[in-house]
């Protein structure tokens, strides 16, 4: 084997490894919930009669909370390419050190964490008659 052939094989292997690592990184990238409006639109589309008064998204974009005009609340979480929305009780919304945690009780959705969102953010969204 000549040095040119060996160099060509090595270059081809390096290119293939680079392409493979790029594909792996792309597949592992977390798709975020970008804006409160995105979470609000998903809640209104998936829950009958849910007119959103306000929404908040966690700092990492993995979870969101939408509140309706009538006081109902919905947890929003991205599952794959779509947003999953579940109506939850206010009792399932609680503050933790990391942010707001919503225990949905749904096996597919699981818990929804709103990173770096505090109780004051949620109180601004909650209707007057609801104690948060």
Rosetta silent file (secondary structure, phi, psi, omega in degrees, C-alpha in Angstrom):
SEQUENCE: XXXXXXXXXXXXXXXXXXXXXXXXXXXXXXXXXXXXXXXXXXXXXXXXXXXXXXXXXXXXXXXXXXXXXXXXXXXXXXXXXXXXXXXXXXXXXXXXXXXXXXXXXXXXXXXXXXXXXXXXXXXXXXXXXXXX
SCORE:     score description
SCORE:     0.000 S_00000001
   1 L     0.000  137.474 -179.417    0.000    0.000    0.000 S_00000001
   2 L   -87.966  158.265  178.817    1.227    3.417   -0.892 S_00000001
   3 H   -60.150  -29.148  179.520    1.175    6.350    1.502 S_00000001
   4 H   -67.251  -40.128  179.313   -1.454    8.072   -0.673 S_00000001
   5 H   -67.990  -45.040  178.963   -3.887    5.170   -0.258 S_00000001
   6 H   -60.678  -44.056  178.326   -3.296    4.994    3.515 S_00000001
   7 H   -62.381  -39.336  178.194   -3.812    8.766    3.764 S_00000001
   8 H   -65.432  -41.378  178.762   -7.031    8.516    1.763 S_00000001
   9 H   -65.075  -44.809  179.146   -8.384    5.739    3.975 S_00000001
  10 H   -62.070  -42.858  178.709   -7.516    7.677    7.135 S_00000001
  11 H   -63.229  -40.949  178.933   -9.177   10.814    5.768 S_00000001
  12 H   -63.668  -41.668  178.909  -12.316    8.847    4.855 S_00000001
  13 H   -64.024  -43.018  179.130  -12.494    7.343    8.364 S_00000001
  14 H   -61.915  -43.444  178.949  -12.102   10.783    9.961 S_00000001
  15 H   -63.466  -44.093  178.929  -14.886   12.225    7.778 S_00000001
  16 H   -63.375  -41.660  177.675  -17.196    9.306    8.604 S_00000001
  17 H   -65.119  -39.458  177.122  -16.545    9.641   12.342 S_00000001
  18 H   -63.525  -43.759  178.777  -17.215   13.371   12.159 S_00000001
  19 H   -64.817  -41.373  178.740  -20.496   12.823   10.314 S_00000001
  20 H   -63.411  -43.835  179.321  -21.548   10.134   12.786 S_00000001
  21 H   -65.457  -36.139  177.145  -20.818   12.349   15.801 S_00000001
  22 H   -62.972  -43.120  179.417  -22.803   15.207   14.204 S_00000001
  23 H   -63.568  -43.580 -179.761  -25.807   12.893   13.722 S_00000001
  24 H   -62.824  -43.409  179.097  -25.618   11.672   17.337 S_00000001
  25 H   -63.863  -41.956  178.698  -25.475   15.241   18.679 S_00000001
  26 H   -61.838  -40.292 -177.869  -28.457   16.281   16.513 S_00000001
  27 H   -70.922  -29.572 -176.684  -30.518   13.336   17.756 S_00000001
  28 H   -89.302   -8.781 -178.368  -29.797   14.068   21.420 S_00000001
  29 L   -64.744  132.724  179.689  -30.586   17.784   21.208 S_00000001
  30 L   -83.273  126.873  175.502  -33.565   18.731   23.372 S_00000001
  31 L   -85.415  127.869 -173.591  -36.293   20.586   21.531 S_00000001
  32 L   -96.966  159.464  164.884  -37.568   23.358   23.763 S_00000001
  33 L   -83.626  113.342 -170.040  -40.873   25.055   24.322 S_00000001
  34 L   -77.239  -42.858 -172.440  -39.748   28.439   23.049 S_00000001
  35 L  -137.946  157.413  172.898  -42.431   30.875   24.219 S_00000001
  36 H   -59.347  -31.945  178.851  -45.440   31.109   26.529 S_00000001
  37 H   -63.632  -37.442  177.785  -47.513   31.714   23.390 S_00000001
  38 H   -63.545  -43.545  177.695  -46.494   28.300   22.044 S_00000001
  39 H   -65.608  -40.896  179.806  -47.647   26.635   25.285 S_00000001
  40 H   -63.330  -44.124  178.845  -50.884   28.654   25.275 S_00000001
  41 H   -61.370  -40.591  179.505  -51.693   27.668   21.687 S_00000001
  42 H   -65.796  -41.458 -179.874  -51.137   23.987   22.494 S_00000001
  43 H   -64.777  -44.171  179.773  -53.385   24.175   25.568 S_00000001
  44 H   -65.946  -35.108 -178.775  -56.176   25.912   23.663 S_00000001
  45 H   -74.154  -33.922 -173.035  -55.928   23.433   20.801 S_00000001
  46 H   -98.206  -17.935 -179.103  -55.922   20.297   22.952 S_00000001
  47 L  -115.911  122.981 -177.975  -58.303   21.185   25.789 S_00000001
  48 L   -63.484  130.507  176.642  -61.938   21.974   25.013 S_00000001
  49 L    68.937   19.158 -177.861  -63.048   25.415   26.167 S_00000001
  50 L   -93.590   96.834  178.543  -59.621   26.310   27.536 S_00000001
  51 L   -95.467  107.375 -172.724  -59.229   30.065   26.960 S_00000001
  52 E   -70.358  127.834  174.763  -55.712   30.901   28.106 S_00000001
  53 E   -93.866  -28.067  179.831  -55.302   33.933   30.335 S_00000001
  54 E  -173.040  161.081  179.416  -51.554   33.449   30.740 S_00000001
  55 E  -149.315  157.526  177.722  -48.704   30.979   30.488 S_00000001
  56 E  -140.892  143.274 -179.853  -45.155   30.557   31.751 S_00000001
  57 E  -117.462  138.906  176.203  -42.269   28.417   30.423 S_00000001
  58 L   -63.715  157.411 -176.377  -39.411   27.028   32.490 S_00000001
  59 L   -60.653  -30.806  179.883  -35.931   28.413   31.854 S_00000001
  60 L   -87.678   -4.417  177.379  -34.789   25.177   30.197 S_00000001
  61 L    75.208   10.135 -177.519  -37.853   25.056   27.923 S_00000001
  62 L   -87.334  -23.206 -177.945  -38.813   21.533   28.991 S_00000001
  63 E  -142.333  156.452  179.052  -42.049   22.400   30.795 S_00000001
  64 E  -148.807  164.013  177.755  -44.755   25.046   30.836 S_00000001
  65 E  -133.627  134.381  177.582  -47.952   25.937   32.646 S_00000001
  66 E  -122.382  139.200 -179.628  -51.026   27.545   31.114 S_00000001
  67 E  -119.920  133.322 -179.309  -53.889   29.092   33.086 S_00000001
  68 E   -90.234  163.834  177.822  -57.374   29.598   31.670 S_00000001
  69 L   -57.307  -33.458 -176.808  -59.728   32.518   32.273 S_00000001
  70 L   -88.660    7.068  175.491  -61.964   30.259   34.377 S_00000001
  71 L    96.100   -5.330  176.627  -59.125   29.176   36.705 S_00000001
  72 L   -69.471  153.805 -178.586  -58.294   25.823   35.125 S_00000001
  73 E  -131.475  144.473 -178.869  -54.611   24.986   34.821 S_00000001
  74 E  -133.033  138.478  174.081  -52.738   22.817   32.322 S_00000001
  75 E   -93.532  139.807 -178.123  -49.241   21.341   32.324 S_00000001
  76 E  -127.203  132.378 -179.933  -47.401   21.368   28.997 S_00000001
  77 E  -145.716  141.126  178.183  -44.397   19.221   28.122 S_00000001
  78 E   -81.566  128.355  173.698  -42.664   18.412   24.861 S_00000001
  79 E  -123.817  105.587 -174.518  -42.726   14.729   23.969 S_00000001
  80 L    68.512 -126.433 -178.336  -40.759   14.221   20.795 S_00000001
  81 L   -93.553   -8.779 -175.608  -41.832   16.813   18.264 S_00000001
  82 E  -110.682  162.145  175.280  -45.246   17.556   19.760 S_00000001
  83 E   -97.490  126.765  176.202  -46.467   19.310   22.881 S_00000001
  84 E   -96.963  134.965 -177.489  -48.457   17.172   25.304 S_00000001
  85 E  -126.078  133.909  175.291  -51.030   19.012   27.418 S_00000001
  86 E  -135.330  132.658  173.629  -52.872   17.728   30.489 S_00000001
  87 E   -74.670  135.221 -178.303  -55.326   19.593   32.673 S_00000001
  88 E  -131.188  166.686  176.095  -54.266   19.307   36.317 S_00000001
  89 L   -84.708  151.038  176.790  -55.504   20.429   39.707 S_00000001
  90 H   -60.591  -26.956 -179.468  -53.951   23.432   41.400 S_00000001
  91 H   -65.281  -20.633 -179.072  -53.058   21.079   44.284 S_00000001
  92 H   -86.389   -4.877 -179.353  -50.535   19.332   42.020 S_00000001
  93 E   -96.458  117.669 -178.863  -48.599   22.560   41.416 S_00000001
  94 E  -141.533  154.632 -179.263  -45.891   23.097   44.012 S_00000001
  95 E   -88.067  139.675  173.468  -42.706   25.068   44.489 S_00000001
  96 L  -129.496  177.579  179.097  -39.327   23.344   44.848 S_00000001
  97 L   -63.978  -34.690 -177.374  -35.780   24.624   45.061 S_00000001
  98 L   -82.762  -20.495 -177.377  -35.294   24.066   41.301 S_00000001
  99 E   153.577 -151.243  179.874  -38.596   25.660   40.251 S_00000001
 100 E   -95.539  131.642  179.300  -42.247   24.701   39.974 S_00000001
 101 E  -114.545  132.429  177.848  -43.083   20.996   39.880 S_00000001
 102 E  -119.147  115.308  176.070  -46.396   19.677   38.547 S_00000001
 103 E   -87.454  102.804 -173.501  -47.280   16.061   39.349 S_00000001
 104 L   -77.135  -26.146 -175.232  -49.628   15.258   36.473 S_00000001
 105 L    76.819    3.068 -179.952  -50.527   11.730   37.509 S_00000001
 106 L   -99.788  122.189 -177.235  -50.246   10.763   33.832 S_00000001
 107 L   -62.672  -37.774 -178.729  -47.809    7.915   33.170 S_00000001
 108 L   -71.028  -39.746 -176.796  -46.997    9.089   29.651 S_00000001
 109 L   -84.632  -40.724 -178.600  -46.439   12.728   30.617 S_00000001
 110 L    71.851 -160.414  177.870  -44.935   12.242   34.073 S_00000001
 111 E   -78.615  146.654  177.840  -43.941   15.191   36.228 S_00000001
 112 E  -115.185  121.825  179.865  -43.483   18.567   34.575 S_00000001
 113 E  -106.030  130.105  174.402  -40.714   20.804   35.912 S_00000001
 114 E  -106.377   91.550 -175.160  -40.652   24.530   35.235 S_00000001
 115 E   -61.896  135.167  175.262  -37.007   25.305   35.953 S_00000001
 116 L    61.379   21.490  172.186  -36.261   28.639   37.645 S_00000001
 117 L  -100.137  132.555 -178.707  -39.929   29.627   37.820 S_00000001
 118 L  -108.987  174.717 -175.193  -40.938   30.713   41.301 S_00000001
 119 H   -62.977  -29.763  178.028  -44.207   30.881   43.178 S_00000001
 120 H   -65.045  -37.351  176.675  -44.573   34.619   42.471 S_00000001
 121 H   -61.924  -41.012 -179.016  -44.644   33.911   38.737 S_00000001
 122 H   -71.601  -38.918  178.855  -47.442   31.395   39.288 S_00000001
 123 H   -62.210  -32.559  177.348  -49.387   33.720   41.617 S_00000001
 124 H   -65.982  -31.258 -179.392  -49.435   36.345   38.879 S_00000001
 125 H   -83.531  -31.154 -172.757  -51.108   33.827   36.574 S_00000001
 126 L   -68.561  143.025  174.926  -53.563   32.337   39.061 S_00000001
 127 L   -62.831  159.825 -175.033  -57.114   33.690   39.261 S_00000001
 128 L   -57.297  -37.755 -175.269  -57.984   35.728   42.362 S_00000001
 129 L   -80.977   -4.202 -176.008  -59.962   32.937   44.055 S_00000001
 130 L  -100.228  128.483  178.344  -57.223   30.302   43.765 S_00000001
 131 L   -91.790  122.256 -178.905  -54.690   29.915   46.568 S_00000001
 132 L  -109.794    0.000    0.000  -51.228   29.026   45.243 S_00000001
